[in-house]
PDB file of C-alpha atoms in Angstrom:
ATOM      1  CA  SER U   1      77.658  64.059 122.269  1.00  0.00           C
ATOM      2  CA  GLY U   2      74.888  63.805 119.261  1.00  0.00           C
ATOM      3  CA  ALA U   3      74.142  67.447 119.449  1.00  0.00           C
ATOM      4  CA  VAL U   4      78.125  68.123 118.360  1.00  0.00           C
ATOM      5  CA  ALA U   5      78.568  65.342 115.932  1.00  0.00           C
ATOM      6  CA  GLU U   6      75.661  66.378 113.952  1.00  0.00           C
ATOM      7  CA  SER U   7      76.517  70.624 114.306  1.00  0.00           C
ATOM      8  CA  SER U   8      80.436  69.561 113.420  1.00  0.00           C
ATOM      9  CA  PRO U   9      80.276  69.743 109.979  1.00  0.00           C
ATOM     10  CA  ILE U  10      78.287  73.057 109.651  1.00  0.00           C
ATOM     11  CA  ILE U  11      80.891  74.280 112.318  1.00  0.00           C
ATOM     12  CA  CYS U  12      84.346  73.287 110.098  1.00  0.00           C
ATOM     13  CA  PHE U  13      82.182  74.996 107.233  1.00  0.00           C
ATOM     14  CA  PHE U  14      81.418  78.359 108.850  1.00  0.00           C
ATOM     15  CA  VAL U  15      85.319  77.962 109.466  1.00  0.00           C
ATOM     16  CA  PHE U  16      85.583  77.226 105.706  1.00  0.00           C
ATOM     17  CA  LEU U  17      83.655  80.380 104.969  1.00  0.00           C
ATOM     18  CA  CYS U  18      86.230  82.771 107.582  1.00  0.00           C
ATOM     19  CA  LEU U  19      89.660  81.215 105.382  1.00  0.00           C
ATOM     20  CA  LEU U  20      87.904  82.198 102.242  1.00  0.00           C
ATOM     21  CA  SER U  21      87.799  85.679 103.879  1.00  0.00           C
ATOM     22  CA  ALA U  22      91.189  85.820 104.731  1.00  0.00           C
ATOM     23  CA  ALA U  23      92.612  84.126 101.920  1.00  0.00           C
ATOM     24  CA  SER U  24      90.933  86.608  99.412  1.00  0.00           C
ATOM     25  CA  LEU U  25      91.194  89.695 101.695  1.00  0.00           C
ATOM     26  CA  GLY U  26      94.359  89.371 103.756  1.00  0.00           C
ATOM     27  CA  ALA U  27      97.061  91.781 104.687  1.00  0.00           C
ATOM     28  CA  LYS U  28     100.048  90.752 102.309  1.00  0.00           C
ATOM     29  CA  GLY U  29      97.624  90.275  99.246  1.00  0.00           C
ATOM     30  CA  MET U  30      96.184  93.965 100.046  1.00  0.00           C
ATOM     31  CA  ILE U  31      98.340  96.526 100.970  1.00  0.00           C
ATOM     32  CA  ALA U  32      96.549  97.858 104.251  1.00  0.00           C
ATOM     33  CA  TYR U  33      96.718 101.229 105.297  1.00  0.00           C
ATOM     34  CA  GLN U  34      95.002 103.473 108.379  1.00  0.00           C
ATOM     35  CA  ARG U  35      92.441 105.524 106.823  1.00  0.00           C
ATOM     36  CA  GLY U  36      90.850 109.019 107.805  1.00  0.00           C
ATOM     37  CA  GLY U  37      92.145 111.627 110.659  1.00  0.00           C
ATOM     38  CA  ARG U  38      95.792 113.573 110.374  1.00  0.00           C
ATOM     39  CA  VAL U  39      97.525 111.840 112.328  1.00  0.00           C
ATOM     40  CA  ALA U  40      97.167 108.227 109.564  1.00  0.00           C
ATOM     41  CA  LEU U  41      97.468 111.149 106.604  1.00  0.00           C
ATOM     42  CA  LEU U  42     101.418 111.459 107.649  1.00  0.00           C
ATOM     43  CA  ARG U  43     101.526 107.806 108.870  1.00  0.00           C
ATOM     44  CA  ARG U  44     100.272 107.364 105.110  1.00  0.00           C
ATOM     45  CA  GLN U  45     103.519 109.164 103.909  1.00  0.00           C
ATOM     46  CA  LEU U  46     105.682 107.225 105.520  1.00  0.00           C
ATOM     47  CA  GLN U  47     104.141 104.006 105.125  1.00  0.00           C
ATOM     48  CA  MET U  48     106.374 101.668 102.764  1.00  0.00           C
ATOM     49  CA  GLU U  49     104.699  98.770 102.290  1.00  0.00           C
ATOM     50  CA  GLY U  50     102.924  99.651  99.095  1.00  0.00           C
ATOM     51  CA  SER U  51     104.347 102.628  98.178  1.00  0.00           C
ATOM     52  CA  VAL U  52     105.547 103.941  95.029  1.00  0.00           C
ATOM     53  CA  PHE U  53     108.148 106.885  96.197  1.00  0.00           C
ATOM     54  CA  PRO U  54     111.144 104.493  96.232  1.00  0.00           C
ATOM     55  CA  ALA U  55     111.015 103.276  93.064  1.00  0.00           C
ATOM     56  CA  ALA U  56     109.771 107.161  91.993  1.00  0.00           C
ATOM     57  CA  LEU U  57     112.816 108.038  94.206  1.00  0.00           C
ATOM     58  CA  SER U  58     115.426 106.169  92.356  1.00  0.00           C
ATOM     59  CA  TRP U  59     114.733 107.762  88.950  1.00  0.00           C
ATOM     60  CA  ALA U  60     114.015 111.930  90.165  1.00  0.00           C
ATOM     61  CA  PHE U  61     116.945 111.623  92.373  1.00  0.00           C
ATOM     62  CA  PRO U  62     119.398 111.281  89.292  1.00  0.00           C
ATOM     63  CA  ASN U  63     117.658 113.172  87.069  1.00  0.00           C
ATOM     64  CA  ALA U  64     117.428 116.724  89.329  1.00  0.00           C
ATOM     65  CA  LEU U  65     121.413 115.748  90.476  1.00  0.00           C
ATOM     66  CA  LEU U  66     121.492 116.085  86.185  1.00  0.00           C
ATOM     67  CA  SER U  67     119.361 119.451  86.269  1.00  0.00           C
ATOM     68  CA  VAL U  68     121.654 120.948  89.136  1.00  0.00           C
ATOM     69  CA  ALA U  69     124.572 119.568  86.876  1.00  0.00           C
ATOM     70  CA  ILE U  70     123.815 121.349  83.341  1.00  0.00           C
ATOM     71  CA  HIS U  71     122.742 124.615  85.538  1.00  0.00           C
ATOM     72  CA  LEU U  72     126.180 125.352  86.731  1.00  0.00           C
ATOM     73  CA  LEU U  73     127.630 124.264  83.540  1.00  0.00           C
ATOM     74  CA  MET U  74     125.660 126.899  81.610  1.00  0.00           C
ATOM     75  CA  LYS U  75     126.094 129.673  83.838  1.00  0.00           C
ATOM     76  CA  ARG U  76     129.626 129.051  84.040  1.00  0.00           C
ATOM     77  CA  GLU U  77     129.111 129.059  80.169  1.00  0.00           C
ATOM     78  CA  ARG U  78     130.575 125.723  79.788  1.00  0.00           C
ATOM     79  CA  ILE U  79     127.519 125.245  77.648  1.00  0.00           C
ATOM     80  CA  SER U  80     124.687 126.514  75.637  1.00  0.00           C
ATOM     81  CA  SER U  81     120.849 126.454  75.872  1.00  0.00           C
ATOM     82  CA  LEU U  82     121.425 124.142  73.600  1.00  0.00           C
ATOM     83  CA  GLY U  83     117.900 125.947  72.270  1.00  0.00           C
ATOM     84  CA  PHE U  84     115.834 124.233  75.003  1.00  0.00           C
ATOM     85  CA  ASP U  85     115.379 128.175  75.089  1.00  0.00           C
ATOM     86  CA  ASP U  86     112.622 128.805  72.077  1.00  0.00           C
ATOM     87  CA  VAL U  87     110.588 125.296  72.660  1.00  0.00           C
ATOM     88  CA  ASP U  88     107.889 126.244  74.990  1.00  0.00           C
ATOM     89  CA  ILE U  89     105.124 125.208  72.348  1.00  0.00           C
ATOM     90  CA  LEU U  90     106.225 122.253  71.232  1.00  0.00           C
ATOM     91  CA  TRP U  91     107.784 121.499  75.476  1.00  0.00           C
ATOM     92  CA  SER U  92     103.802 122.046  76.464  1.00  0.00           C
ATOM     93  CA  GLY U  93     102.511 119.562  73.479  1.00  0.00           C
ATOM     94  CA  PHE U  94     104.679 116.803  74.150  1.00  0.00           C
ATOM     95  CA  ASN U  95     104.037 116.875  78.171  1.00  0.00           C
ATOM     96  CA  PHE U  96     100.392 117.306  77.127  1.00  0.00           C
ATOM     97  CA  LEU U  97     100.965 113.823  74.965  1.00  0.00           C
ATOM     98  CA  VAL U  98     102.710 112.124  77.635  1.00  0.00           C
ATOM     99  CA  GLY U  99     100.130 112.909  80.396  1.00  0.00           C
ATOM    100  CA  PHE U 100      97.453 111.986  78.368  1.00  0.00           C
ATOM    101  CA  LEU U 101      98.637 108.780  77.619  1.00  0.00           C
ATOM    102  CA  ILE U 102      99.789 107.921  81.359  1.00  0.00           C
ATOM    103  CA  VAL U 103      96.625 108.520  82.159  1.00  0.00           C
ATOM    104  CA  PHE U 104      94.307 107.013  79.992  1.00  0.00           C
ATOM    105  CA  ARG U 105      96.749 103.710  80.493  1.00  0.00           C
ATOM    106  CA  THR U 106      96.665 104.478  84.922  1.00  0.00           C
ATOM    107  CA  SER U 107      92.549 104.630  84.655  1.00  0.00           C
ATOM    108  CA  GLN U 108      92.692 101.168  82.401  1.00  0.00           C
ATOM    109  CA  ALA U 109      94.361  99.808  85.253  1.00  0.00           C
ATOM    110  CA  TYR U 110      92.639 100.956  87.565  1.00  0.00           C
ATOM    111  CA  LEU U 111      89.659  99.638  85.798  1.00  0.00           C
ATOM    112  CA  ARG U 112      91.363  95.827  85.436  1.00  0.00           C
ATOM    113  CA  PHE U 113      92.174  96.081  88.804  1.00  0.00           C
ATOM    114  CA  TRP U 114      88.796  96.250  90.138  1.00  0.00           C
ATOM    115  CA  GLU U 115      87.130  94.150  87.775  1.00  0.00           C
ATOM    116  CA  GLY U 116      89.907  91.818  88.996  1.00  0.00           C
ATOM    117  CA  CYS U 117      88.281  91.887  92.920  1.00  0.00           C
ATOM    118  CA  THR U 118      84.810  92.427  92.114  1.00  0.00           C
ATOM    119  CA  LYS U 119      85.136  88.532  89.173  1.00  0.00           C
ATOM    120  CA  LEU U 120      87.232  87.093  92.295  1.00  0.00           C
ATOM    121  CA  HIS U 121      84.233  88.471  95.537  1.00  0.00           C
ATOM    122  CA  GLN U 122      81.635  86.803  92.561  1.00  0.00           C
ATOM    123  CA  VAL U 123      83.273  83.743  92.401  1.00  0.00           C
ATOM    124  CA  ARG U 124      83.368  83.730  96.194  1.00  0.00           C
ATOM    125  CA  SER U 125      80.097  84.140  96.880  1.00  0.00           C
ATOM    126  CA  GLU U 126      78.720  82.077  94.224  1.00  0.00           C
ATOM    127  CA  TRP U 127      80.791  79.187  96.049  1.00  0.00           C
ATOM    128  CA  TRP U 128      79.224  79.929  99.426  1.00  0.00           C
ATOM    129  CA  ASP U 129      76.163  79.948  98.235  1.00  0.00           C
ATOM    130  CA  SER U 130      77.096  76.203  96.901  1.00  0.00           C
ATOM    131  CA  ALA U 131      78.068  74.568  99.532  1.00  0.00           C
ATOM    132  CA  SER U 132      75.785  76.296 101.653  1.00  0.00           C
ATOM    133  CA  SER U 133      72.658  74.282  99.382  1.00  0.00           C
ATOM    134  CA  LEU U 134      74.046  71.175  99.770  1.00  0.00           C
ATOM    135  CA  ILE U 135      74.874  70.984 103.407  1.00  0.00           C
ATOM    136  CA  ALA U 136      71.411  72.438 103.612  1.00  0.00           C
ATOM    137  CA  MET U 137      70.021  69.905 101.332  1.00  0.00           C
ATOM    138  CA  THR U 138      71.134  66.941 103.370  1.00  0.00           C
ATOM    139  CA  ARG U 139      68.555  67.654 105.876  1.00  0.00           C
ATOM    140  CA  MET U 140      66.188  65.952 103.822  1.00  0.00           C
ATOM    141  CA  THR U 141      68.228  62.806 103.881  1.00  0.00           C
ATOM    142  CA  LYS U 142      67.462  59.453 103.415  1.00  0.00           C
ATOM    143  CA  ALA U 143      70.855  57.797 104.532  1.00  0.00           C
ATOM    144  CA  SER U 144      72.316  57.394 107.828  1.00  0.00           C
ATOM    145  CA  ASP U 145      74.243  60.216 109.909  1.00  0.00           C
ATOM    146  CA  ALA U 146      77.140  58.417 109.313  1.00  0.00           C
ATOM    147  CA  ASP U 147      76.964  58.513 105.096  1.00  0.00           C
ATOM    148  CA  VAL U 148      75.873  62.430 106.059  1.00  0.00           C
ATOM    149  CA  TRP U 149      79.163  63.403 108.326  1.00  0.00           C
ATOM    150  CA  VAL U 150      81.116  61.322 105.483  1.00  0.00           C
ATOM    151  CA  PHE U 151      79.488  63.594 102.544  1.00  0.00           C
ATOM    152  CA  LYS U 152      79.570  66.866 104.090  1.00  0.00           C
ATOM    153  CA  SER U 153      82.898  66.755 104.853  1.00  0.00           C
ATOM    154  CA  LEU U 154      84.453  65.917 101.652  1.00  0.00           C
ATOM    155  CA  ILE U 155      82.010  68.854 100.421  1.00  0.00           C
ATOM    156  CA  VAL U 156      83.652  71.475 102.816  1.00  0.00           C
ATOM    157  CA  ARG U 157      87.163  70.178 101.761  1.00  0.00           C
ATOM    158  CA  LEU U 158      86.415  69.880  98.247  1.00  0.00           C
ATOM    159  CA  PHE U 159      85.198  73.336  98.124  1.00  0.00           C
ATOM    160  CA  SER U 160      88.251  75.053 100.245  1.00  0.00           C
ATOM    161  CA  MET U 161      90.664  73.319  98.084  1.00  0.00           C
ATOM    162  CA  LEU U 162      88.273  74.624  95.242  1.00  0.00           C
ATOM    163  CA  PHE U 163      88.978  78.125  95.922  1.00  0.00           C
ATOM    164  CA  ALA U 164      92.545  78.052  96.790  1.00  0.00           C
ATOM    165  CA  ALA U 165      93.802  76.557  93.682  1.00  0.00           C
ATOM    166  CA  ALA U 166      91.707  79.075  91.632  1.00  0.00           C
ATOM    167  CA  LEU U 167      93.188  82.017  93.952  1.00  0.00           C
ATOM    168  CA  ALA U 168      96.548  80.444  92.937  1.00  0.00           C
ATOM    169  CA  GLU U 169      96.466  80.055  89.068  1.00  0.00           C
ATOM    170  CA  VAL U 170      95.011  83.424  89.214  1.00  0.00           C
ATOM    171  CA  GLU U 171      98.316  84.838  90.986  1.00  0.00           C
ATOM    172  CA  ASP U 172     100.331  82.433  89.439  1.00  0.00           C
ATOM    173  CA  LEU U 173      98.973  83.672  85.460  1.00  0.00           C
ATOM    174  CA  LYS U 174     100.354  86.891  86.837  1.00  0.00           C
ATOM    175  CA  GLY U 175     103.685  85.762  85.994  1.00  0.00           C
ATOM    176  CA  ALA U 176     105.496  88.685  88.505  1.00  0.00           C
ATOM    177  CA  SER U 177     107.147  85.744  90.911  1.00  0.00           C
ATOM    178  CA  LYS U 178     107.870  82.496  90.314  1.00  0.00           C
ATOM    179  CA  GLU U 179     106.727  81.799  94.286  1.00  0.00           C
ATOM    180  CA  VAL U 180     102.295  81.975  94.535  1.00  0.00           C
ATOM    181  CA  ARG U 181     101.438  82.940  97.936  1.00  0.00           C
ATOM    182  CA  ALA U 182      98.186  81.172  97.787  1.00  0.00           C
ATOM    183  CA  TYR U 183      99.968  77.258  97.712  1.00  0.00           C
ATOM    184  CA  THR U 184     100.965  78.551 101.550  1.00  0.00           C
ATOM    185  CA  PHE U 185      96.996  78.684 102.598  1.00  0.00           C
ATOM    186  CA  ASN U 186      95.584  77.319 104.905  1.00  0.00           C
ATOM    187  CA  ILE U 187      92.765  74.226 103.628  1.00  0.00           C
ATOM    188  CA  LEU U 188      90.564  72.713 105.681  1.00  0.00           C
ATOM    189  CA  GLU U 189      92.312  69.506 106.596  1.00  0.00           C
ATOM    190  CA  ALA U 190      93.763  68.016 103.462  1.00  0.00           C
ATOM    191  CA  ASP U 191      95.612  65.238 104.785  1.00  0.00           C
ATOM    192  CA  ALA U 192      91.949  63.552 105.232  1.00  0.00           C
ATOM    193  CA  ILE U 193      91.355  63.473 101.290  1.00  0.00           C
ATOM    194  CA  ASP U 194      93.408  60.279  99.988  1.00  0.00           C
ATOM    195  CA  VAL U 195      96.785  60.780  98.729  1.00  0.00           C
ATOM    196  CA  ASP U 196      96.593  59.797  94.900  1.00  0.00           C
ATOM    197  CA  SER U 197      93.603  62.209  94.918  1.00  0.00           C
ATOM    198  CA  LEU U 198      96.196  64.938  96.262  1.00  0.00           C
ATOM    199  CA  THR U 199      99.141  63.624  94.234  1.00  0.00           C
ATOM    200  CA  ALA U 200      96.276  64.135  90.925  1.00  0.00           C
ATOM    201  CA  VAL U 201      95.648  67.714  91.917  1.00  0.00           C
ATOM    202  CA  MET U 202      99.311  68.767  92.402  1.00  0.00           C
ATOM    203  CA  ASP U 203     100.236  67.299  89.255  1.00  0.00           C
ATOM    204  CA  SER U 204      97.833  68.845  87.372  1.00  0.00           C
ATOM    205  CA  GLU U 205      97.820  71.629  85.199  1.00  0.00           C
ATOM    206  CA  CYS U 206      93.784  72.994  85.970  1.00  0.00           C
ATOM    207  CA  LYS U 207      93.401  71.674  89.196  1.00  0.00           C
ATOM    208  CA  THR U 208      90.680  74.877  89.732  1.00  0.00           C
ATOM    209  CA  GLU U 209      88.710  72.471  87.092  1.00  0.00           C
ATOM    210  CA  LEU U 210      89.729  69.048  87.921  1.00  0.00           C
ATOM    211  CA  ILE U 211      88.397  70.407  91.770  1.00  0.00           C
ATOM    212  CA  PHE U 212      85.319  71.662  90.234  1.00  0.00           C
ATOM    213  CA  PHE U 213      85.065  68.128  88.605  1.00  0.00           C
ATOM    214  CA  TRP U 214      84.649  66.428  91.634  1.00  0.00           C
ATOM    215  CA  ILE U 215      82.365  68.324  93.882  1.00  0.00           C
ATOM    216  CA  GLN U 216      79.490  68.077  90.868  1.00  0.00           C
ATOM    217  CA  GLN U 217      81.039  64.015  90.587  1.00  0.00           C
ATOM    218  CA  VAL U 218      80.401  64.067  94.341  1.00  0.00           C
ATOM    219  CA  ALA U 219      77.149  65.468  94.441  1.00  0.00           C
ATOM    220  CA  VAL U 220      75.738  63.484  91.592  1.00  0.00           C
ATOM    221  CA  ALA U 221      76.850  60.507  93.130  1.00  0.00           C
ATOM    222  CA  GLU U 222      74.835  61.064  96.030  1.00  0.00           C
ATOM    223  CA  VAL U 223      71.087  62.015  95.002  1.00  0.00           C
ATOM    224  CA  ASP U 224      71.383  58.344  93.266  1.00  0.00           C
ATOM    225  CA  THR U 225      71.839  56.647  97.063  1.00  0.00           C
ATOM    226  CA  GLY U 226      69.133  58.911  98.296  1.00  0.00           C
ATOM    227  CA  LEU U 227      71.544  61.347 100.381  1.00  0.00           C
ATOM    228  CA  LEU U 228      70.668  64.286  98.526  1.00  0.00           C
ATOM    229  CA  ASN U 229      66.769  63.853  98.698  1.00  0.00           C
ATOM    230  CA  ILE U 230      65.783  66.929  97.074  1.00  0.00           C
ATOM    231  CA  PRO U 231      63.468  68.247  94.421  1.00  0.00           C
ATOM    232  CA  ALA U 232      65.388  68.463  91.048  1.00  0.00           C
ATOM    233  CA  PRO U 233      64.692  71.936  90.525  1.00  0.00           C
ATOM    234  CA  ILE U 234      66.290  73.232  94.065  1.00  0.00           C
ATOM    235  CA  LEU U 235      69.237  70.934  93.959  1.00  0.00           C
ATOM    236  CA  THR U 236      69.865  72.719  90.455  1.00  0.00           C
ATOM    237  CA  ARG U 237      70.646  75.621  92.312  1.00  0.00           C
ATOM    238  CA  SER U 238      73.273  74.721  94.053  1.00  0.00           C
ATOM    239  CA  PHE U 239      74.575  73.368  90.184  1.00  0.00           C
ATOM    240  CA  GLN U 240      74.049  76.844  89.082  1.00  0.00           C
ATOM    241  CA  HIS U 241      75.611  78.407  91.955  1.00  0.00           C
ATOM    242  CA  LEU U 242      78.260  76.199  91.124  1.00  0.00           C
ATOM    243  CA  SER U 243      78.434  76.849  87.815  1.00  0.00           C
ATOM    244  CA  ASN U 244      78.615  80.869  88.136  1.00  0.00           C
ATOM    245  CA  GLY U 245      81.906  80.575  90.288  1.00  0.00           C
ATOM    246  CA  ILE U 246      83.603  79.023  87.606  1.00  0.00           C
ATOM    247  CA  ALA U 247      82.678  81.308  85.197  1.00  0.00           C
ATOM    248  CA  PHE U 248      83.433  83.950  87.346  1.00  0.00           C
ATOM    249  CA  PHE U 249      87.245  82.415  88.108  1.00  0.00           C
ATOM    250  CA  HIS U 250      87.551  82.269  84.330  1.00  0.00           C
ATOM    251  CA  GLU U 251      86.956  86.248  83.691  1.00  0.00           C
ATOM    252  CA  ALA U 252      89.528  86.456  86.581  1.00  0.00           C
ATOM    253  CA  ALA U 253      92.213  84.428  85.291  1.00  0.00           C
ATOM    254  CA  ARG U 254      91.131  86.242  81.581  1.00  0.00           C
ATOM    255  CA  ILE U 255      92.679  89.840  83.597  1.00  0.00           C
ATOM    256  CA  ALA U 256      94.927  88.483  85.143  1.00  0.00           C
ATOM    257  CA  SER U 257      96.533  86.621  82.122  1.00  0.00           C
ATOM    258  CA  ILE U 258      96.411  89.094  79.806  1.00  0.00           C
ATOM    259  CA  PRO U 259      98.667  91.796  79.916  1.00  0.00           C
ATOM    260  CA  PHE U 260      98.402  95.297  78.552  1.00  0.00           C
ATOM    261  CA  PRO U 261      99.584  95.214  74.615  1.00  0.00           C
ATOM    262  CA  PHE U 262     102.662  95.411  74.057  1.00  0.00           C
ATOM    263  CA  PRO U 263     102.551  98.305  71.966  1.00  0.00           C
ATOM    264  CA  TYR U 264     101.331 100.940  73.733  1.00  0.00           C
ATOM    265  CA  VAL U 265     102.987  99.962  76.557  1.00  0.00           C
ATOM    266  CA  GLN U 266     106.074 100.474  74.450  1.00  0.00           C
ATOM    267  CA  SER U 267     105.389 103.838  73.610  1.00  0.00           C
ATOM    268  CA  CYS U 268     104.499 105.314  77.031  1.00  0.00           C
ATOM    269  CA  GLU U 269     107.961 104.161  78.719  1.00  0.00           C
ATOM    270  CA  PHE U 270     109.346 105.404  75.660  1.00  0.00           C
ATOM    271  CA  MET U 271     107.944 108.804  75.623  1.00  0.00           C
ATOM    272  CA  LEU U 272     108.514 108.972  79.072  1.00  0.00           C
ATOM    273  CA  LEU U 273     112.980 108.332  78.635  1.00  0.00           C
ATOM    274  CA  ILE U 274     112.393 110.663  76.060  1.00  0.00           C
ATOM    275  CA  HIS U 275     110.720 112.817  78.747  1.00  0.00           C
ATOM    276  CA  TRP U 276     113.016 112.419  81.752  1.00  0.00           C
ATOM    277  CA  LEU U 277     116.337 112.982  79.413  1.00  0.00           C
ATOM    278  CA  MET U 278     115.006 116.481  78.228  1.00  0.00           C
ATOM    279  CA  THR U 279     113.640 117.558  81.909  1.00  0.00           C
ATOM    280  CA  PRO U 280     116.192 118.446  82.911  1.00  0.00           C
ATOM    281  CA  PHE U 281     117.689 120.651  80.508  1.00  0.00           C
ATOM    282  CA  MET U 282     114.379 122.667  80.034  1.00  0.00           C
ATOM    283  CA  VAL U 283     114.883 122.958  84.250  1.00  0.00           C
ATOM    284  CA  ALA U 284     118.064 124.312  83.695  1.00  0.00           C
ATOM    285  CA  VAL U 285     117.326 127.051  81.406  1.00  0.00           C
ATOM    286  CA  LYS U 286     113.778 128.129  83.186  1.00  0.00           C
ATOM    287  CA  THR U 287     115.902 128.633  86.380  1.00  0.00           C
ATOM    288  CA  ASP U 288     117.551 130.795  87.952  1.00  0.00           C
ATOM    289  CA  THR U 289     118.906 128.642  91.286  1.00  0.00           C
ATOM    290  CA  TRP U 290     120.587 125.518  91.868  1.00  0.00           C
ATOM    291  CA  TYR U 291     118.122 125.121  94.051  1.00  0.00           C
ATOM    292  CA  ALA U 292     114.919 126.010  92.094  1.00  0.00           C
ATOM    293  CA  ALA U 293     116.210 123.501  89.089  1.00  0.00           C
ATOM    294  CA  PHE U 294     116.626 120.490  91.386  1.00  0.00           C
ATOM    295  CA  GLY U 295     112.869 121.261  92.559  1.00  0.00           C
ATOM    296  CA  PHE U 296     111.141 121.432  90.013  1.00  0.00           C
ATOM    297  CA  SER U 297     113.892 118.214  88.241  1.00  0.00           C
ATOM    298  CA  PHE U 298     113.169 116.150  91.294  1.00  0.00           C
TER     299      PHE U 298
END
């Protein structure tokens, strides 16, 4: 029973690490899909979760119908070409401009996506190192086994709350939804923490920073009691990992909180709307059949 009691905080710590992985890499947070193979290729085309096809269809289908209508009216001489048959050079230049704006914005979005993922993985790595260091340092303690048990359990619970709060804050900064899914993540035995502390966390506007401060306070307090009986240079490494994690968290929060510049977004969307309106006329003029007009506009 003594061996089990000694190893239980370590088991909790590794469960905590598993929760970190599940929280940051869960299927609901990242779009899961099967990779490789011909069958998987076909399945990916039919997958609706995370697909851009439904949204694209809502714009492509009306545009194709409009192109067919204009083509049929031109064939029956109800309307003229409105001068769209002599603007090939202008149309090519406009297409190039729209394509350049969209490609640039897409590339920047892709870079921001990877940078945000990298920062969150660095947060997890740094806090993992900090928590594991604090747990390992208790091997040299002068305190009783009961005090060591309380310290290990509290540290693991606080780190679990810390990462969940960090994920929730990054998710909430996006402003895409009122429901923050990270608040539904499981954390290790939150009910073992006193009600006043939990209430303080829930009411705080800076949940991550508050829990971060608590971890520092708990660790510093145990240095004086002799529970963390370790040379200062070695103990400092744990605080350094903890500080690095909060720095990476703020960088991830910066990416989530600062949107793409509004003038650029507005310009791109205006160009796309103009392109959407002009495409049916250009396709209707350049095609000989209604189904060709539908296909090229779609």
